[in-house]
XYZ file of C-alpha atoms in Angstrom:
692
model
C 113.671 84.597 133.384
C 113.964 80.847 132.806
C 116.819 80.968 130.287
C 119.878 78.800 130.578
C 121.673 79.667 127.373
C 125.390 79.915 126.857
C 127.437 80.842 123.791
C 128.575 77.254 123.428
C 125.051 75.809 123.751
C 121.943 75.768 121.598
C 118.792 77.646 122.627
C 115.987 75.354 123.707
C 112.466 76.315 124.662
C 111.595 74.547 127.882
C 108.670 74.960 130.211
C 109.784 74.916 133.823
C 106.686 72.809 134.558
C 106.038 69.847 132.268
C 102.445 70.214 131.089
C 100.887 67.076 129.645
C 98.429 68.982 127.464
C 100.961 71.501 126.137
C 100.644 70.012 122.640
C 96.844 70.043 122.629
C 95.684 71.747 119.455
C 98.872 70.905 117.548
C 97.716 67.453 116.429
C 97.229 68.594 112.835
C 100.757 69.944 112.683
C 102.061 66.662 114.075
C 100.445 64.837 111.146
C 101.907 67.412 108.766
C 105.342 66.974 110.335
C 105.185 63.221 109.774
C 104.189 63.770 106.137
C 107.094 66.182 105.623
C 109.568 63.742 107.192
C 108.154 60.934 105.073
C 108.401 63.106 101.980
C 112.033 63.940 102.703
C 112.917 60.242 103.028
C 111.183 59.417 99.749
C 112.884 62.308 97.964
C 116.253 61.161 99.290
C 115.636 57.694 97.855
C 114.464 59.195 94.557
C 117.587 61.342 94.323
C 119.760 58.212 94.458
C 118.108 56.639 91.420
C 117.315 59.814 89.455
C 119.241 60.787 86.376
C 121.930 63.439 86.363
C 119.579 66.220 85.334
C 116.393 65.236 87.170
C 118.419 64.852 90.369
C 118.687 68.656 90.387
C 114.897 68.865 90.409
C 114.671 66.392 93.289
C 117.238 68.304 95.324
C 115.291 71.533 94.752
C 112.210 69.781 96.079
C 114.114 68.572 99.145
C 115.326 72.094 99.768
C 111.754 73.412 99.599
C 110.645 70.845 102.183
C 113.601 71.567 104.466
C 113.024 75.334 104.337
C 109.292 75.095 105.148
C 108.657 77.601 107.947
C 105.155 79.104 108.096
C 105.069 82.570 109.643
C 102.421 83.687 112.112
C 102.393 87.453 112.637
C 101.028 88.793 115.919
C 99.517 92.303 115.794
C 98.164 94.598 118.453
C 98.574 97.948 120.112
C 101.109 98.619 122.845
C 100.299 96.811 126.098
C 97.704 94.523 124.532
C 99.754 91.544 125.707
C 101.228 90.534 122.331
C 104.653 89.577 123.622
C 103.229 87.707 126.608
C 101.052 85.775 124.171
C 104.018 84.993 121.894
C 105.909 83.641 124.920
C 102.960 81.381 125.736
C 102.703 80.205 122.121
C 106.403 79.306 122.200
C 105.827 77.402 125.454
C 108.239 79.411 127.560
C 107.233 82.050 130.100
C 109.383 85.201 129.959
C 111.178 84.116 126.798
C 110.882 87.620 125.342
C 110.808 90.689 127.561
C 107.371 92.261 127.385
C 108.538 95.802 128.184
C 109.569 96.809 124.671
C 110.566 100.392 123.950
C 107.561 102.156 122.400
C 109.917 104.191 120.197
C 111.534 101.151 118.632
C 110.108 99.869 115.348
C 111.246 96.318 116.019
C 109.814 93.126 114.611
C 111.073 90.243 116.747
C 110.896 86.909 114.922
C 111.097 83.672 116.884
C 112.246 80.910 114.549
C 111.150 77.731 116.324
C 112.524 74.407 115.171
C 111.482 70.973 116.432
C 114.014 69.569 118.884
C 115.047 67.021 116.246
C 116.334 69.840 114.004
C 119.080 71.725 115.881
C 119.414 75.438 115.189
C 122.655 76.945 113.941
C 122.222 80.608 114.907
C 121.199 82.105 118.211
C 120.293 85.693 117.387
C 120.742 88.481 114.854
C 119.856 92.154 115.227
C 119.428 94.536 112.272
C 119.918 98.276 112.829
C 118.093 101.130 111.135
C 119.767 102.704 108.124
C 120.699 106.339 107.613
C 117.876 106.486 105.087
C 115.375 105.566 107.834
C 116.600 108.450 109.975
C 116.644 110.877 107.051
C 113.033 110.065 106.299
C 112.059 110.683 109.908
C 114.070 113.879 110.299
C 113.135 115.443 106.979
C 109.571 114.189 106.612
C 108.536 113.046 110.065
C 107.468 109.638 108.817
C 103.969 109.077 107.453
C 102.351 111.718 109.684
C 105.027 114.207 108.676
C 104.317 113.524 105.015
C 100.623 114.200 105.592
C 101.334 117.378 107.542
C 103.662 118.571 104.802
C 101.058 117.979 102.079
C 98.374 119.740 104.080
C 100.658 122.697 104.784
C 100.644 122.074 108.550
C 104.151 123.427 109.146
C 103.684 123.786 112.902
C 102.694 120.149 113.330
C 105.594 119.076 111.125
C 107.993 121.151 113.245
C 106.762 119.422 116.412
C 107.332 116.031 114.842
C 110.841 117.078 113.829
C 111.605 118.105 117.394
C 110.470 114.735 118.710
C 112.601 112.854 116.198
C 115.619 114.998 117.071
C 115.177 114.125 120.742
C 115.093 110.418 119.970
C 118.214 110.650 117.817
C 120.046 112.822 120.358
C 119.243 110.293 123.066
C 120.656 107.435 120.983
C 123.765 109.446 120.028
C 124.444 110.350 123.647
C 124.209 106.713 124.638
C 126.287 105.293 121.778
C 128.706 108.126 121.028
C 130.799 107.597 117.915
C 129.351 104.099 117.507
C 125.993 105.584 116.478
C 126.986 106.301 112.864
C 128.984 103.078 112.581
C 126.031 100.942 113.650
C 123.506 102.262 111.121
C 122.684 99.589 108.555
C 124.771 96.960 110.358
C 123.770 93.513 111.657
C 124.967 91.937 114.904
C 124.955 88.129 115.023
C 125.383 85.822 118.004
C 125.587 82.062 118.393
C 123.446 82.361 121.519
C 121.080 84.683 123.323
C 120.189 85.287 126.936
C 118.321 87.765 129.097
C 121.110 90.354 129.128
C 121.539 90.241 125.359
C 117.829 90.771 124.715
C 117.638 93.604 127.230
C 120.572 95.302 125.563
C 118.902 95.262 122.139
C 115.129 95.283 122.406
C 114.101 96.395 125.908
C 113.274 99.992 126.726
C 116.158 101.914 128.274
C 116.174 105.188 130.178
C 118.578 108.121 130.035
C 121.109 106.477 132.284
C 124.710 107.353 132.989
C 127.895 105.508 132.136
C 127.847 103.520 135.367
C 124.320 102.179 134.858
C 123.239 98.926 133.210
C 123.362 98.238 129.485
C 119.576 97.874 129.290
C 118.190 99.365 126.096
C 121.607 100.364 124.774
C 120.676 99.696 121.125
C 116.866 99.799 121.347
C 116.372 103.239 119.788
C 118.110 102.368 116.520
C 117.130 98.729 116.116
C 115.095 97.702 113.074
C 114.471 93.969 113.574
C 115.515 91.000 115.682
C 115.632 87.291 114.782
C 116.002 84.562 117.395
C 116.573 80.906 116.478
C 115.852 78.175 118.991
C 114.600 74.625 119.462
C 111.153 73.868 120.814
C 110.106 70.457 122.135
C 106.415 71.071 121.553
C 106.461 72.317 117.943
C 106.168 69.452 115.417
C 107.110 71.571 112.361
C 109.255 74.706 112.021
C 107.314 77.877 112.806
C 108.143 81.557 112.860
C 106.264 83.588 115.471
C 106.607 87.243 114.550
C 106.019 89.703 117.381
C 105.346 93.108 115.849
C 105.692 96.389 117.753
C 102.527 98.152 118.846
C 101.091 100.219 116.014
C 100.254 103.339 118.066
C 103.448 105.312 117.619
C 103.747 108.943 116.627
C 105.329 108.549 113.206
C 103.410 105.460 112.082
C 106.712 103.783 111.312
C 105.298 100.715 112.984
C 102.334 100.744 110.635
C 104.765 100.395 107.733
C 106.664 97.680 109.607
C 103.396 95.847 110.246
C 102.392 96.053 106.581
C 105.728 94.561 105.559
C 105.295 91.784 108.143
C 101.808 90.962 106.856
C 103.064 90.734 103.289
C 105.406 87.890 104.180
C 102.911 86.045 106.383
C 99.796 84.087 105.441
C 98.366 83.974 108.955
C 98.033 86.703 111.552
C 96.769 86.940 115.119
C 95.223 90.256 116.123
C 95.457 90.727 119.882
C 92.790 92.878 121.517
C 92.409 93.695 125.196
C 89.216 92.439 126.809
C 89.168 95.153 129.427
C 88.853 98.140 127.122
C 86.587 99.222 124.313
C 87.910 99.217 120.768
C 90.157 102.255 120.379
C 91.114 104.238 117.292
C 94.307 102.185 117.223
C 92.266 98.982 117.177
C 90.234 100.508 114.341
C 93.500 100.986 112.487
C 94.320 97.314 113.009
C 90.892 96.322 111.711
C 91.508 98.546 108.697
C 94.790 96.724 108.041
C 93.251 93.253 108.277
C 90.151 94.237 106.300
C 92.056 93.354 103.136
C 92.876 89.837 104.333
C 90.726 86.764 103.933
C 88.797 85.686 107.016
C 90.765 82.418 107.162
C 94.021 84.363 107.250
C 93.060 86.076 110.515
C 92.449 84.998 114.099
C 91.357 87.567 116.675
C 92.529 86.696 120.186
C 90.861 88.743 122.895
C 93.444 88.726 125.667
C 93.300 89.653 129.359
C 89.997 87.999 130.230
C 91.706 87.407 133.579
C 91.005 91.099 134.280
C 87.251 90.864 133.654
C 85.036 90.944 136.755
C 82.311 88.885 135.022
C 83.827 86.972 132.065
C 80.846 84.626 131.637
C 78.515 87.489 130.738
C 81.047 89.972 129.390
C 82.681 87.704 126.778
C 79.512 87.334 124.627
C 78.985 91.090 124.795
C 82.585 91.764 123.729
C 82.345 89.322 120.829
C 79.079 90.866 119.626
C 80.667 94.328 119.757
C 83.718 93.209 117.787
C 81.626 91.515 115.108
C 79.465 94.609 114.732
C 82.580 96.733 114.308
C 83.931 94.332 111.695
C 80.672 94.574 109.746
C 80.573 98.358 109.999
C 84.236 98.682 108.950
C 84.072 96.135 106.122
C 86.406 93.827 108.014
C 86.572 90.025 107.682
C 83.200 89.129 109.228
C 83.683 85.335 109.375
C 86.923 85.601 111.324
C 87.433 83.352 114.364
C 87.298 85.305 117.632
C 88.916 83.484 120.552
C 89.110 84.520 124.184
C 91.823 83.758 126.689
C 94.590 84.958 128.957
C 98.277 84.929 128.109
C 98.832 85.754 131.793
C 97.204 82.475 132.850
C 99.179 80.561 130.211
C 102.511 81.916 131.418
C 101.540 81.248 135.027
C 100.959 77.619 134.087
C 104.241 77.430 132.166
C 106.248 78.883 135.046
C 104.661 76.443 137.501
C 103.539 79.336 139.689
C 99.761 79.503 139.618
C 99.511 80.629 143.206
C 99.439 84.262 144.167
C 97.210 85.518 141.338
C 95.327 88.769 141.966
C 91.879 88.178 143.397
C 90.083 89.357 140.254
C 92.157 86.950 138.149
C 91.472 83.967 140.427
C 87.761 84.737 140.483
C 87.667 85.126 136.692
C 89.471 81.791 136.336
C 86.877 79.988 138.461
C 83.952 81.555 136.608
C 85.483 80.930 133.191
C 86.046 77.273 134.072
C 82.291 76.769 134.371
C 81.690 77.420 130.654
C 85.081 76.966 128.961
C 85.954 73.384 129.896
C 84.826 70.577 127.616
C 82.517 68.042 129.310
C 84.919 65.183 128.524
C 88.075 67.025 129.579
C 88.836 64.494 132.284
C 90.942 65.063 135.397
C 93.856 67.487 135.053
C 96.556 68.808 137.355
C 95.913 72.410 138.493
C 98.533 73.977 136.227
C 97.261 71.909 133.278
C 93.742 73.126 134.007
C 94.953 76.735 133.998
C 96.724 76.129 130.674
C 93.519 74.794 129.118
C 91.474 77.743 130.408
C 94.029 80.207 129.031
C 92.720 79.540 125.511
C 96.075 78.405 124.138
C 94.781 75.019 122.954
C 92.002 76.698 120.945
C 94.494 79.186 119.489
C 96.914 76.392 118.566
C 94.121 74.485 116.846
C 92.942 77.493 114.859
C 96.483 78.322 113.750
C 97.317 74.700 112.942
C 94.295 74.463 110.640
C 95.343 77.622 108.822
C 98.979 76.612 108.450
C 97.916 73.285 106.955
C 95.279 74.786 104.656
C 97.312 77.758 103.471
C 100.748 76.203 103.140
C 101.333 72.707 104.494
C 98.897 70.666 102.423
C 99.837 72.573 99.279
C 103.563 71.942 99.829
C 103.058 68.212 100.347
C 100.746 67.892 97.332
C 102.861 70.037 95.017
C 106.079 68.258 96.011
C 104.607 64.766 95.746
C 103.185 65.520 92.274
C 106.525 66.873 91.057
C 108.345 63.872 92.510
C 105.836 61.513 90.908
C 106.538 63.119 87.537
C 110.279 62.586 88.063
C 109.844 58.968 89.171
C 107.609 58.023 86.220
C 109.904 59.857 83.799
C 112.819 57.761 85.033
C 110.781 54.637 84.348
C 110.087 56.017 80.876
C 113.798 56.660 80.357
C 114.396 52.999 81.176
C 111.814 51.962 78.608
C 113.592 54.065 75.993
C 116.771 52.182 76.752
C 115.071 48.790 76.681
C 112.858 49.399 73.605
C 114.649 51.912 71.408
C 112.817 50.553 68.357
C 109.550 51.892 69.777
C 110.910 55.413 69.906
C 109.162 57.388 67.181
C 112.110 59.651 66.433
C 115.012 57.424 67.427
C 117.027 58.672 64.513
C 116.379 62.312 65.316
C 119.258 64.011 67.071
C 118.856 65.085 70.677
C 119.678 68.654 69.645
C 116.653 68.796 67.357
C 114.389 67.370 70.052
C 115.590 69.928 72.574
C 115.117 72.744 70.069
C 111.521 71.664 69.492
C 110.874 71.582 73.234
C 112.495 74.990 73.734
C 110.182 76.388 71.049
C 107.118 75.061 72.939
C 108.366 76.581 76.191
C 109.113 79.933 74.547
C 105.667 80.028 72.936
C 103.804 79.501 76.204
C 106.018 81.863 78.205
C 105.591 84.631 75.638
C 101.830 84.110 75.321
C 101.434 84.084 79.101
C 103.466 87.269 79.469
C 101.191 89.056 76.973
C 98.074 87.811 78.772
C 99.378 89.066 82.111
C 100.331 92.430 80.613
C 96.815 92.866 79.244
C 95.231 91.945 82.587
C 97.438 94.422 84.443
C 96.631 97.202 81.961
C 92.882 96.630 82.404
C 93.300 96.643 86.186
C 95.212 99.950 86.035
C 92.313 101.533 84.124
C 89.798 100.311 86.693
C 91.962 101.429 89.647
C 92.487 104.906 88.147
C 88.749 105.268 87.631
C 88.140 104.305 91.262
C 90.618 106.912 92.494
C 89.191 109.655 90.252
C 85.625 108.860 91.352
C 86.666 108.919 95.007
C 88.493 112.256 94.736
C 85.488 113.797 92.986
C 83.097 112.572 95.680
C 85.379 113.738 98.494
C 85.705 117.192 96.925
C 81.946 117.584 96.494
C 81.422 116.425 100.068
C 83.861 119.006 101.457
C 82.430 121.844 99.353
C 78.921 120.981 100.504
C 80.120 120.878 104.086
C 81.779 124.298 103.817
C 78.664 125.820 102.279
C 76.492 124.406 105.047
C 78.713 124.788 108.118
C 81.841 126.686 107.157
C 84.805 125.670 109.279
C 82.838 125.733 112.537
C 82.090 122.006 112.279
C 84.797 119.411 111.620
C 84.408 117.753 108.236
C 84.497 113.962 108.267
C 84.816 111.782 105.164
C 85.497 108.062 105.394
C 87.863 106.810 102.668
C 86.506 103.286 103.042
C 84.773 103.736 99.678
C 88.076 104.067 97.850
C 89.516 101.068 99.638
C 86.492 98.958 98.763
C 86.606 99.959 95.087
C 90.326 99.184 94.864
C 89.925 95.937 96.766
C 87.125 94.889 94.428
C 89.207 95.778 91.367
C 92.210 93.898 92.742
C 90.081 90.875 93.617
C 88.736 90.761 90.046
C 92.297 91.088 88.733
C 93.500 88.222 90.934
C 90.629 86.004 89.823
C 91.398 86.794 86.186
C 95.089 85.945 86.606
C 94.249 82.628 88.264
C 91.729 81.811 85.522
C 94.156 82.568 82.695
C 96.911 80.737 84.581
C 94.747 77.618 84.790
C 94.070 77.713 81.056
C 97.698 78.426 80.157
C 99.121 75.788 82.509
C 96.794 73.078 81.212
C 97.579 74.002 77.608
C 101.306 73.839 78.348
C 100.946 70.428 79.995
C 98.973 69.093 77.022
C 101.577 70.342 74.538
C 104.406 68.789 76.564
C 102.575 65.434 76.715
C 102.030 65.484 72.926
C 105.682 66.422 72.436
C 106.863 63.430 74.507
C 104.643 61.074 72.525
C 105.875 62.404 69.177
C 109.527 62.408 70.229
C 109.735 59.069 72.078
C 106.587 57.128 71.273
C 104.785 54.713 73.592
C 107.855 54.281 75.798
C 107.087 57.528 77.632
C 103.329 57.363 77.884
C 103.599 56.324 81.544
C 104.898 59.727 82.677
C 102.411 61.198 85.143
C 102.203 64.945 84.681
C 100.309 67.624 86.543
C 99.912 71.289 85.583
C 101.698 73.893 87.718
C 99.941 75.058 90.872
C 97.849 78.184 90.476
C 99.480 81.298 91.935
C 98.209 82.670 95.225
C 96.723 86.164 95.177
C 98.755 88.252 97.681
C 96.543 90.241 100.027
C 96.561 93.997 99.208
C 97.504 94.954 102.778
C 98.842 98.375 101.755
C 95.276 99.516 101.119
C 94.862 99.596 104.884
C 97.583 102.151 105.575
C 96.563 105.426 107.175
C 95.841 108.490 105.055
C 94.850 112.003 106.138
C 91.136 111.362 105.660
C 91.278 108.653 108.340
C 91.797 111.363 110.966
C 88.527 112.838 112.181
C 89.957 116.197 113.149
C 90.458 119.669 111.705
C 93.754 119.076 109.905
C 92.292 120.637 106.760
C 91.077 123.880 108.401
C 94.443 125.670 108.571
C 95.162 124.498 105.036
C 91.764 125.674 103.722
C 91.957 129.131 105.296
C 95.087 129.917 103.270
C 93.409 129.098 99.948
C 91.519 131.964 98.320
C 88.803 131.176 95.825
C 86.897 127.930 95.326
C 88.528 127.199 91.984
C 92.006 127.274 93.504
C 90.667 125.364 96.488
C 89.225 122.600 94.332
C 92.440 122.141 92.371
C 94.616 122.122 95.475
C 92.308 119.703 97.270
C 92.309 117.316 94.342
C 96.106 117.394 94.287
C 96.261 116.860 98.040
C 94.037 113.763 98.046
C 95.680 112.414 94.900
C 99.089 112.639 96.584
C 97.711 111.237 99.845
C 96.465 108.143 98.040
C 99.427 107.989 95.676
C 101.466 105.592 97.805
C 98.905 102.848 98.147
C 97.778 103.428 94.564
C 101.356 102.719 93.494
C 101.461 99.691 95.747
C 98.128 98.405 94.451
C 98.848 99.104 90.780
C 102.538 98.319 90.494
C 103.937 96.436 93.488
C 101.015 94.059 94.004
C 100.566 93.342 90.298
C 104.300 92.766 89.806
C 104.262 90.329 92.699
C 101.283 88.523 91.181
C 102.951 88.407 87.757
C 106.175 87.030 89.247
C 104.329 84.312 91.177
C 102.383 83.197 88.110
C 105.370 83.227 85.765
C 107.553 81.419 88.300
C 105.117 78.481 88.308
C 105.202 78.158 84.523
C 108.969 78.582 84.311
C 109.501 75.958 87.021
C 107.276 73.541 85.095
C 109.326 73.888 81.917
C 112.588 73.768 83.869
C 111.608 70.433 85.395
C 110.648 68.949 82.027
C 113.818 70.271 80.430
C 115.775 68.183 82.958
C 113.543 65.172 82.276
C 114.032 65.552 78.513
C 117.797 65.682 78.876
C 117.844 62.482 80.916
C 115.559 60.652 78.483
C 117.535 61.893 75.509
C 120.846 60.947 77.106
C 119.698 57.325 77.476
C 118.168 56.906 74.006
C 121.541 56.033 72.465
C 121.374 52.589 74.064
C 122.972 50.792 77.030
C 125.066 47.802 77.976
C 123.409 44.398 77.614
C 123.492 43.518 81.321
C 121.679 46.769 82.188
C 118.853 45.813 79.838
C 118.214 42.566 81.696
C 115.436 42.751 84.260
C 117.659 41.139 86.898
C 120.476 43.636 86.204
C 120.990 47.204 87.360
C 118.193 48.465 85.126
C 115.737 45.994 86.616
C 116.698 46.925 90.180
C 116.358 50.614 89.429
C 112.981 50.033 87.799
C 111.794 48.169 90.890
C 112.890 51.001 93.183
C 111.164 53.569 90.998
C 107.937 51.589 90.950
C 108.028 51.384 94.757
C 108.618 55.139 95.028
C 105.841 55.800 92.527
C 103.452 53.780 94.684
C 104.517 55.692 97.824
C 104.061 59.110 96.226
C 100.649 58.056 94.887
C 99.663 56.829 98.361
C 100.760 60.112 99.936
C 98.709 62.093 97.413
C 95.667 59.877 97.973
C 95.931 60.383 101.743
C 96.177 64.151 101.331
C 93.192 64.137 98.991
C 91.175 62.053 101.466
C 92.155 64.388 104.290
C 91.050 67.405 102.257
C 87.678 65.717 101.780
C 87.500 64.841 105.468
C 87.606 61.070 104.942
C 91.094 60.249 106.183
């Protein structure tokens, strides 16, 4: 492993072979990085000339820019090559060990910072809590919950035995430390191969004299690694999720949580095998995401005997499956080989298996661009690995989903601050033009607070009404689904009895809920737009009435519309997703169709209860919070502006009123900053229109 990390040093991602085209595909992020650096410089200059109160707003904006770290979540089943791909994306072969314990529900997050921004922390490892273990032991995780509801005591007992074995194994290894570690976090100012193997690599039942490999793996919950990367132009978090095909579906829950905090995901499929039931589960999870939020990377084309002809067939099969499963049909599907990429990074492209070398030669015939130009062998392998295409796809999504919005939102807020400071200067210079110069600042602030309270209260009522209507629609969808499922099962039993396995796809419920949630999100954004514009208009009128023409130069923009969080929980597994006879043993114990109907309705209602709660309560609360936060932030910013304007309306010293004095110098700086923020916004607007 090519790590040279010591406790006293700082982790740095370095390819052992310098590849000239390693940054190919990251050009968009390089432009974004320059805009963010430029924005930080401008905000720093604005902070120096801002008033006491508006300076707080500027510093909040600088903090937002500094903390910008888009997250890219990588999904896939065990052995699909996720970790190998993450290593390639980070530009360092063997950075993370790819042999991760299949029992460990670990999300490993690589926090990559450009080399110009040194990291402060090497690694942190979070352990499972006692509550996690209790849920596994008493309920057997998600599958145990299903088995319990269906009355499958024997299956539940088997799950309990498996969990007990895992816990006993960890207790034997850790002894008395087992209970002490639960819920704890270990932090290090470094990381190296041995440290990673101790925490996240699979370990066997070894004795006291054996290595420390896998010592903590069974009880680990998550791992975070912080390091510098020469190739990354902006901070990025690459999140390597555990394979989703584990017995208790703990990883499914971990994956859902990871998707919630990420706006872009890469689904890794294996080119050499047909889509499995696990892959179907992944497609079900991403079916609730927008097409632009997802990239499918078909890995391991190095193992295909005929990639030129097989790749189109594989893509056609995947797209058909996406259509049939109501997945994101317009998603980008890329093909490549993380194995080839890591070979290029390690500088060791010789000695590939024959099938891999042959696939590489055949793939080169169709994958290379005509104007690629001459490249060194390892650079050629890097290009054929598909990493440049993956970088480009991800860069576009990071910019569209987060980067451009951050730059635009921040520049608009800064422009408001800069023009308000100019207005404050005008109040000082021309107090006679202030409409309410004699009015006390307290009265002005009370009037403004009344405007803010009115809009916040009205918006809260509008959101409450929208959520209530959505609840009604969601409940109707669930009731309709349960009724259809019951009638389907009864018809099946009348026709076939229990001799034939009953199969009922719950995709209908998911589609109804997704449609209802989509309509709810659109309604919230529509009412937010109306409310935000009304609030901005009232604030502008307030400024004019309170301070007259002196403040008419303030450039205001309404708050940004809230994003609609993807309802990823709708993709979680429920009993009806299993095409087997789980219901037979349960049905045979129920006597009488009336009792059967009631029990079945209760069973399906409870099975769907979790994601109904998530869809109705958690998702809507998140949407409400996002929308209200935008409005509250808007009024908070203008409260600071009002205080600074009001504080200067009492007058100033004569020399500060002269254009060649301090006031004149400050005004000149503010006008320069205003011009720069306007230029930055114009460039972003031109780029969005494709004219930059």
